[in-house]
Every structure is written in C-alpha cells, then in structure tokens.
CSV table of C-alpha atoms and ligand atoms in Angstrom, one decimal:
chain,number,residue,atom,x,y,z
A,8,UNK,CA,24.4,19.7,18.8
A,9,UNK,CA,23.7,16.1,19.7
A,10,UNK,CA,24.0,13.4,17.1
A,11,UNK,CA,20.6,12.6,15.5
A,12,UNK,CA,19.5,9.1,15.3
A,13,UNK,CA,17.8,8.4,11.8
A,14,UNK,CA,16.2,5.4,10.2
A,15,UNK,CA,16.3,5.0,6.4
A,16,UNK,CA,12.8,4.0,5.0
A,17,UNK,CA,12.8,2.5,1.6
A,18,UNK,CA,9.6,1.7,-0.4
A,19,UNK,CA,10.4,-0.7,-3.4
A,20,UNK,CA,7.7,-0.1,-5.9
A,21,UNK,CA,7.1,-1.5,-9.6
A,22,UNK,CA,8.0,1.9,-11.1
A,23,UNK,CA,10.0,3.8,-8.5
A,24,UNK,CA,11.9,2.9,-5.4
A,25,UNK,CA,11.7,5.8,-2.9
A,26,UNK,CA,13.7,6.2,0.3
A,27,UNK,CA,14.2,8.8,2.9
A,28,UNK,CA,16.1,9.5,6.1
A,29,UNK,CA,13.5,9.8,8.8
A,30,UNK,CA,13.9,10.8,12.6
A,31,UNK,CA,11.7,9.4,15.3
A,32,UNK,CA,9.1,12.0,15.0
A,33,UNK,CA,8.6,11.2,11.3
A,34,UNK,CA,10.4,14.1,9.7
A,35,UNK,CA,12.1,13.4,6.5
A,36,UNK,CA,15.6,15.0,6.4
A,37,UNK,CA,16.6,13.9,2.9
A,38,UNK,CA,15.1,11.7,0.2
A,39,UNK,CA,15.8,10.2,-3.1
A,40,UNK,CA,14.5,7.6,-5.8
A,41,UNK,CA,15.6,5.2,-8.5
A,42,UNK,CA,13.8,3.6,-11.2
A,43,UNK,CA,13.2,0.1,-10.3
A,44,UNK,CA,12.8,-1.6,-13.7
A,45,UNK,CA,16.3,-0.3,-14.7
A,46,UNK,CA,17.8,-3.0,-12.7
A,47,UNK,CA,17.3,-6.5,-14.2
A,48,UNK,CA,19.3,-8.0,-11.5
A,49,UNK,CA,18.4,-7.6,-7.8
A,50,UNK,CA,22.1,-7.7,-6.6
A,51,UNK,CA,22.8,-4.8,-8.8
A,52,UNK,CA,19.6,-3.1,-7.6
A,53,UNK,CA,20.7,-3.5,-4.0
A,54,UNK,CA,24.2,-2.1,-4.6
A,55,UNK,CA,22.8,1.0,-6.5
A,56,UNK,CA,20.1,1.5,-3.7
A,57,UNK,CA,22.8,1.5,-1.1
A,58,UNK,CA,25.1,3.8,-3.1
A,59,UNK,CA,22.3,6.2,-3.8
A,60,UNK,CA,21.3,6.3,0.0
A,61,UNK,CA,24.8,7.1,1.0
A,62,UNK,CA,25.2,9.9,-1.6
A,63,UNK,CA,21.8,11.3,-0.5
A,64,UNK,CA,22.8,11.3,3.2
A,65,UNK,CA,25.7,13.7,2.4
A,66,UNK,CA,23.0,16.4,1.9
A,67,UNK,CA,22.0,16.2,5.7
A,68,UNK,CA,23.6,19.2,7.3
A,69,UNK,CA,23.4,18.0,11.0
A,70,UNK,CA,25.5,15.1,12.4
A,71,UNK,CA,23.5,11.8,12.3
A,72,UNK,CA,23.8,8.2,12.9
A,73,UNK,CA,21.9,5.6,10.9
A,74,UNK,CA,19.9,3.0,13.2
A,75,UNK,CA,18.9,0.7,10.4
A,76,UNK,CA,17.0,0.2,7.2
A,77,UNK,CA,13.4,-0.5,6.9
A,78,UNK,CA,12.3,-1.8,3.7
A,79,UNK,CA,8.8,-2.3,2.3
A,80,UNK,CA,8.2,-4.4,-0.8
A,81,UNK,CA,5.5,-6.4,-2.5
A,82,UNK,CA,5.5,-9.8,-0.9
A,83,UNK,CA,8.3,-8.8,1.6
A,84,UNK,CA,8.5,-11.3,4.4
A,85,UNK,CA,9.7,-10.1,7.8
A,86,UNK,CA,10.2,-13.6,9.1
A,87,UNK,CA,13.3,-14.3,7.0
A,88,UNK,CA,14.0,-11.1,5.2
A,89,UNK,CA,12.9,-12.4,1.7
A,90,UNK,CA,10.8,-10.9,-1.2
A,91,UNK,CA,8.9,-13.8,-2.6
A,92,UNK,CA,7.3,-13.9,-6.1
A,93,UNK,CA,6.8,-10.1,-6.2
A,94,UNK,CA,3.9,-9.1,-8.4
A,95,UNK,CA,5.0,-6.0,-10.5
A,96,UNK,CA,8.7,-6.0,-9.7
A,97,UNK,CA,11.3,-7.0,-12.5
A,98,UNK,CA,12.6,-10.0,-10.5
A,99,UNK,CA,11.0,-13.4,-10.4
A,100,UNK,CA,11.4,-15.9,-7.7
A,101,UNK,CA,12.4,-15.8,-3.9
A,102,UNK,CA,15.1,-13.3,-3.0
A,103,UNK,CA,16.9,-13.0,0.4
A,104,UNK,CA,16.9,-9.3,0.2
A,105,UNK,CA,18.0,-8.6,3.8
A,106,UNK,CA,21.1,-10.7,3.3
A,107,UNK,CA,21.8,-9.2,-0.1
A,108,UNK,CA,21.5,-5.6,1.4
A,109,UNK,CA,23.7,-6.7,4.3
A,110,UNK,CA,26.6,-7.2,2.0
A,111,UNK,CA,26.7,-3.4,2.1
A,112,UNK,CA,26.0,-2.7,5.8
A,113,UNK,CA,26.1,-4.3,9.2
A,114,UNK,CA,23.1,-2.2,10.4
A,115,UNK,CA,19.8,-3.9,11.0
A,116,UNK,CA,17.9,-4.5,7.8
A,117,UNK,CA,14.2,-5.2,8.2
A,118,UNK,CA,12.0,-6.3,5.1
A,119,UNK,CA,8.3,-6.4,5.1
A,120,UNK,CA,5.3,-6.3,3.0
A,121,UNK,CA,4.6,-2.9,1.9
A,122,UNK,CA,1.1,-2.9,3.2
A,123,UNK,CA,2.3,-3.9,6.5
A,124,UNK,CA,4.9,-1.1,6.6
A,125,UNK,CA,1.9,1.3,5.8
A,126,UNK,CA,-0.1,-0.1,8.8
A,127,UNK,CA,2.9,0.2,11.1
A,128,UNK,CA,3.5,3.8,9.9
A,129,UNK,CA,-0.2,4.7,10.5
A,130,UNK,CA,0.0,3.4,14.0
A,131,UNK,CA,3.2,5.3,14.8
A,132,UNK,CA,2.9,8.5,12.9
A,133,UNK,CA,-0.6,8.6,11.5
A,134,UNK,CA,-4.4,8.3,12.4
A,135,UNK,CA,-4.1,4.9,14.2
A,136,UNK,CA,-1.9,6.5,16.9
A,137,UNK,CA,-3.3,5.4,20.1
A,138,UNK,CA,-5.5,2.7,18.6
A,139,UNK,CA,-5.1,-0.9,19.5
A,140,UNK,CA,-7.1,-2.4,16.7
A,141,UNK,CA,-6.8,-1.0,13.2
A,142,UNK,CA,-6.6,-2.0,9.5
A,143,UNK,CA,-4.9,-0.2,6.7
A,144,UNK,CA,-5.9,-1.0,3.1
A,145,UNK,CA,-3.5,0.3,0.5
A,146,UNK,CA,-5.2,1.1,-2.8
A,147,UNK,CA,-2.7,1.4,-5.6
A,148,UNK,CA,-2.1,-0.7,-8.8
A,149,UNK,CA,-3.2,-3.6,-6.5
A,150,UNK,CA,-4.7,-3.8,-3.1
A,151,UNK,CA,-2.7,-4.5,0.1
A,152,UNK,CA,-3.6,-4.7,3.7
A,153,UNK,CA,-2.1,-4.7,7.1
A,154,UNK,CA,-3.8,-5.6,10.4
A,155,UNK,CA,-3.0,-4.4,13.8
A,156,UNK,CA,-4.6,-6.5,16.6
A,157,UNK,CA,-4.4,-5.6,20.3
A,158,UNK,CA,-1.5,-3.2,19.5
A,159,UNK,CA,0.5,-5.5,17.3
A,160,UNK,CA,0.9,-6.0,13.6
A,161,UNK,CA,-0.3,-9.4,12.6
A,162,UNK,CA,2.3,-11.4,10.5
A,163,UNK,CA,1.1,-14.9,10.8
A,164,UNK,CA,2.8,-18.2,10.6
A,165,UNK,CA,4.8,-17.6,7.4
A,166,UNK,CA,4.8,-13.8,7.6
A,167,UNK,CA,2.1,-13.2,5.0
A,168,UNK,CA,-1.1,-12.6,7.0
A,169,UNK,CA,-3.6,-10.4,5.6
A,170,UNK,CA,-3.3,-10.6,1.8
A,171,UNK,CA,-7.0,-9.7,1.4
A,172,UNK,CA,-6.3,-8.3,-2.1
A,173,UNK,CA,-6.4,-12.0,-3.3
A,174,UNK,CA,-9.4,-13.1,-1.4
A,175,UNK,CA,-12.3,-13.5,-3.6
A,176,UNK,CA,-15.5,-11.6,-4.3
A,177,UNK,CA,-18.4,-14.1,-5.1
A,178,UNK,CA,-16.1,-16.4,-7.3
A,179,UNK,CA,-19.0,-18.1,-8.7
A,180,UNK,CA,-20.1,-14.8,-10.4
A,181,UNK,CA,-16.7,-13.3,-11.4
A,182,UNK,CA,-14.3,-14.4,-14.0
A,183,UNK,CA,-12.2,-11.4,-13.8
A,184,UNK,CA,-8.5,-12.8,-14.1
A,185,UNK,CA,-5.9,-11.6,-11.4
A,186,UNK,CA,-2.2,-11.3,-11.8
A,187,UNK,CA,-1.8,-14.0,-9.1
A,188,UNK,CA,-3.4,-16.6,-11.4
A,189,UNK,CA,-6.8,-16.8,-9.7
A,190,UNK,CA,-10.1,-15.3,-10.8
A,191,UNK,CA,-12.4,-12.7,-9.0
A,192,UNK,CA,-9.8,-11.5,-6.5
A,193,UNK,CA,-10.7,-8.4,-4.6
A,194,UNK,CA,-8.0,-6.4,-6.2
A,195,UNK,CA,-9.2,-7.0,-9.8
A,196,UNK,CA,-12.1,-4.7,-8.7
A,197,UNK,CA,-10.8,-2.4,-5.9
A,198,UNK,CA,-7.6,-0.9,-7.0
A,199,UNK,CA,-6.6,1.7,-9.5
A,200,UNK,CA,-6.5,-0.9,-12.3
A,201,UNK,CA,-9.6,-2.5,-11.0
A,202,UNK,CA,-11.6,0.9,-11.2
A,203,UNK,CA,-10.3,1.1,-14.8
A,204,UNK,CA,-11.5,-2.4,-15.7
A,205,UNK,CA,-14.9,-1.7,-14.2
A,206,UNK,CA,-15.1,1.6,-16.1
A,207,UNK,CA,-14.2,-0.1,-19.3
A,208,UNK,CA,-16.9,-2.7,-18.7
A,209,UNK,CA,-19.5,0.1,-18.1
A,210,UNK,CA,-18.6,1.9,-21.1
A,211,UNK,CA,-19.0,-1.2,-23.2
A,212,UNK,CA,-22.4,-2.1,-21.6
A,213,UNK,CA,-23.9,1.3,-21.7
A,214,UNK,CA,-25.0,3.6,-24.6
A,215,UNK,CA,-25.0,6.8,-22.5
A,216,UNK,CA,-22.7,9.6,-23.4
A,217,UNK,CA,-19.6,10.0,-21.3
A,218,UNK,CA,-16.6,12.3,-21.5
A,219,UNK,CA,-14.5,9.2,-21.0
A,220,UNK,CA,-15.3,7.7,-24.4
A,221,UNK,CA,-12.7,9.9,-26.1
A,222,UNK,CA,-10.0,8.2,-24.2
A,223,UNK,CA,-8.2,5.0,-25.5
A,224,UNK,CA,-7.8,2.1,-23.1
A,225,UNK,CA,-4.1,2.9,-22.6
A,226,UNK,CA,-4.9,6.5,-21.7
A,227,UNK,CA,-7.6,5.9,-19.3
A,228,UNK,CA,-6.3,5.8,-15.7
A,229,UNK,CA,-7.9,6.2,-12.2
A,230,UNK,CA,-7.0,10.0,-12.1
A,231,UNK,CA,-8.9,10.7,-15.4
A,232,UNK,CA,-11.9,8.7,-14.2
A,233,UNK,CA,-11.8,10.5,-10.9
A,234,UNK,CA,-11.7,14.0,-12.6
A,235,UNK,CA,-14.7,12.9,-14.7
A,236,UNK,CA,-16.6,11.8,-11.8
A,237,UNK,CA,-15.9,15.0,-10.0
A,238,UNK,CA,-17.5,16.8,-12.9
A,239,UNK,CA,-20.5,14.6,-12.5
A,240,UNK,CA,-20.0,12.1,-15.5
A,241,UNK,CA,-22.6,9.5,-14.7
A,242,UNK,CA,-20.5,6.5,-15.9
A,243,UNK,CA,-17.4,7.6,-14.1
A,244,UNK,CA,-19.6,8.0,-10.9
A,245,UNK,CA,-21.0,4.5,-11.5
A,246,UNK,CA,-17.5,3.0,-11.7
A,247,UNK,CA,-16.7,4.5,-8.3
A,248,UNK,CA,-20.1,3.5,-6.8
A,249,UNK,CA,-19.4,-0.2,-7.8
A,250,UNK,CA,-15.8,-0.1,-6.8
A,251,UNK,CA,-16.8,1.5,-3.3
A,252,UNK,CA,-19.6,-1.1,-2.9
A,253,UNK,CA,-17.3,-3.9,-3.7
A,254,UNK,CA,-14.8,-2.6,-1.0
A,255,UNK,CA,-17.5,-2.3,1.6
A,256,UNK,CA,-18.8,-5.8,1.1
A,257,UNK,CA,-15.3,-7.1,1.7
A,258,UNK,CA,-14.8,-4.7,4.7
A,259,UNK,CA,-17.8,-6.2,6.3
A,260,UNK,CA,-15.8,-9.5,6.4
A,261,UNK,CA,-12.6,-7.8,7.6
A,262,UNK,CA,-14.5,-6.4,10.6
A,263,UNK,CA,-15.8,-9.9,11.5
A,264,UNK,CA,-12.1,-11.2,11.5
A,265,UNK,CA,-10.5,-8.6,13.7
A,266,UNK,CA,-13.1,-6.1,15.1
A,267,UNK,CA,-11.1,-3.0,14.3
A,268,UNK,CA,-11.7,0.6,15.7
A,269,UNK,CA,-11.0,2.0,12.3
A,270,UNK,CA,-10.0,1.0,8.8
A,271,UNK,CA,-7.7,3.4,7.0
A,272,UNK,CA,-7.7,3.7,3.2
A,273,UNK,CA,-4.3,4.6,2.0
A,274,UNK,CA,-3.0,5.4,-1.6
A,275,UNK,CA,-4.0,7.2,-4.7
A,276,UNK,CA,-7.6,5.9,-4.9
A,277,UNK,CA,-8.2,6.8,-1.3
A,278,UNK,CA,-7.8,10.5,-2.3
A,279,UNK,CA,-11.1,10.2,-4.2
A,280,UNK,CA,-12.9,11.0,-0.9
A,281,UNK,CA,-16.7,10.6,-0.5
A,282,UNK,CA,-17.2,9.4,-4.0
A,283,UNK,CA,-15.5,6.2,-2.9
A,284,UNK,CA,-15.9,6.3,0.9
A,285,UNK,CA,-19.7,6.7,0.7
A,286,UNK,CA,-20.7,3.6,-1.1
A,287,UNK,CA,-17.9,1.7,0.8
A,288,UNK,CA,-19.4,2.8,4.1
A,289,UNK,CA,-23.1,2.1,2.9
A,290,UNK,CA,-22.2,-1.5,1.7
A,291,UNK,CA,-20.1,-2.3,4.7
A,292,UNK,CA,-22.9,-1.3,7.1
A,293,UNK,CA,-25.4,-3.3,5.1
A,294,UNK,CA,-23.3,-6.4,5.0
A,295,UNK,CA,-22.2,-6.3,8.6
A,296,UNK,CA,-23.4,-8.4,11.6
A,297,UNK,CA,-25.6,-6.1,13.8
A,298,UNK,CA,-23.1,-6.3,16.7
A,299,UNK,CA,-20.6,-4.3,14.6
A,300,UNK,CA,-23.0,-1.8,12.9
A,301,UNK,CA,-22.1,1.9,13.5
A,302,UNK,CA,-18.9,1.0,15.4
A,303,UNK,CA,-16.3,1.0,12.8
A,304,UNK,CA,-14.7,4.2,11.3
A,305,UNK,CA,-13.6,4.3,7.7
A,306,UNK,CA,-10.9,7.0,7.5
A,307,UNK,CA,-8.5,8.3,5.0
A,308,UNK,CA,-5.0,7.6,6.0
A,309,UNK,CA,-3.2,10.5,7.7
A,310,UNK,CA,-0.1,9.5,5.8
A,311,UNK,CA,-1.6,10.1,2.6
A,312,UNK,CA,1.2,12.3,1.3
A,313,UNK,CA,4.0,11.5,-1.2
A,314,UNK,CA,6.3,10.3,1.6
A,315,UNK,CA,3.8,8.1,3.3
A,316,UNK,CA,5.3,4.8,2.2
A,317,UNK,CA,8.8,5.8,3.3
A,318,UNK,CA,7.5,7.0,6.6
A,319,UNK,CA,5.8,3.6,7.1
A,320,UNK,CA,9.0,1.7,6.1
A,321,UNK,CA,11.3,3.7,8.3
A,322,UNK,CA,9.0,3.2,11.3
A,323,UNK,CA,10.0,-0.5,11.2
A,324,UNK,CA,13.3,0.3,12.6
A,325,UNK,CA,11.9,2.2,15.6
A,326,UNK,CA,9.2,-0.5,16.3
A,327,UNK,CA,11.9,-3.3,16.1
A,328,UNK,CA,14.3,-1.5,18.4
A,329,UNK,CA,15.0,-3.5,21.6
A,330,UNK,CA,13.2,-6.5,20.4
B,406,ZN,ZN1,-5.3,-12.4,-7.1
C-alpha cells in the first residue's frame, strides 16, 4: 500500500475547535475536537491542539504522511499567519498563530480567515468546482464572506478582503449595535444572532399570537425560530422574510463588485432553505442593475455538512502546494 498524503484541517470556533485528517479527494479519515474557551492562553491552546491531533492520527489504520496544517479562524490573516482581534474567541489582541504552532511542527502551517477557508473548500470540493467567479457567505453566529475572482481567492492588501459582515445596511436608519463597535452592520441582521434580534423586535412590536412567545430571550435561537416558521408561525416567517430581504439587498452590491456566477450560502442558517433563499433572491433581483438580473445563482453550499469547515481549512494545504 502506498503512503497516503493527508492534510490536517482545523476550524477554530468560539465554542469548539474541530479538526480532521483529509485526503486530496476530501475524505476525512479521522477527526477530533476540543473546547476552545477552556484555554485562556493561546500558547496552551496550540500545544493542546497539536497533541490532540497527533493522538487522533494514531486511529488511522493506513500509513500516511501529513503534508501540512490548514487553519481557519475568525480574523485569520494568510499574509503573516496571525489571528487579529478575533471576535468570539477567548484571546484578545494580535497573535502570530502560525509561528506559535510551528513550535510543534516543521510542516507548513497556513492560517486564514474561516470564511476564506470555506470559499476555497467550496471551490475545491463543493459546488463552486469549475467556477472561476464565486462568493461564499457563511451564516453562523456572525456573517463571513470569501470571494473567488478569476479562479483565485481575493485576499487584498493586508489579507482581510471581503469582510462584508461589517459593511452597513442603511446606517442612517439603523442603530443596531455590532460586536465590532459599529452600528447597523450586516451581520447584526443576517446571522443566527441577527435573526434572533429581528424576531425579538417583531415579538415586541406585534400583538399577534406566536408559539415563540413562550420562550425566554435566552432560550430562543435560530433553530427554534426555524422550526416555528416551518410550522407556519407568522412572526417566525416574518423574521426570516426580513433577514432574507436584508441579505438580498446586500448581495445586489456584492454582485456589482465581483460579478460572480454563483453565491453560496454556508452554515446553520443556510439550512433553512426556501424560507430564507426566496426573499433573498427576490430582494437581490429587485436591487440589482439590469445587466446582472437573472444571471446570478444563489445556492446552498455543497459542503453544508458537519465537516465542511474542516474540509475548507484542509484544502488550503493542497491549494498552496507548489506556490
Ligand atoms: Zn460590525
């Protein structure tokens, strides 16, 4: 049996850090996770992560060789391997994470923004295969985005191109505060937390009955709102309608910037299907310049499974080979 080349994909999230050993076809041979908030110090986190990866690798029954580590993280910067002021992670400031991780290995370590990792993953293993121009929007606690233009992921001058989650929706009419310190950012509306904020506002403004009134603010989450919408709860449906329209309004701008063939929605909220996609497509089409109308597909990510983020991160290793 030949020795198998594998890349380790890591997705550092606010709650969990997930990793997997992935082959070039996108098969995951072993995976593991650790609780990110348990590590108050990033050096301790890197050591524990490396240790856990090595222990997990022992479960792989074939002979293999690790080609490198692809690490996706909020505010990860591919230019210099740093994680900079990551929202939602326990560490504050700028951390040279690739260097910190290199204390444990001499193999390549590539750090990037988690949404960019998803965009590369979609291009290599997902629905954007064969497309030269695509956009991936990740809808989780926040909103991330990655742009592929003319076959290449756009990183920009300082490595942070495409943070559309923190571009604003009609700032003059919105005072919704964002974790980044600004007001009216897209992700305060279009994300799992944004949907919840919209629903709470709708519940407060309306007298209509809703099955969601029995939940406390802490209990409510996007899953509960989705289940209620599926059962026809009018206020839950309205929350999705508003979220979808807000997303579509912004996607019309996105299309004007890079003229993509398709925009992929990735993450928990994207699993809502038509209830989110329909208003998003309608509003995008209404707000787009005529030259783009009917020419952009809005699709669910083909990587929308539990391992998607790991696949995306691992694909960085293959896409950087030979560069
Ligand atoms: Zn913001």
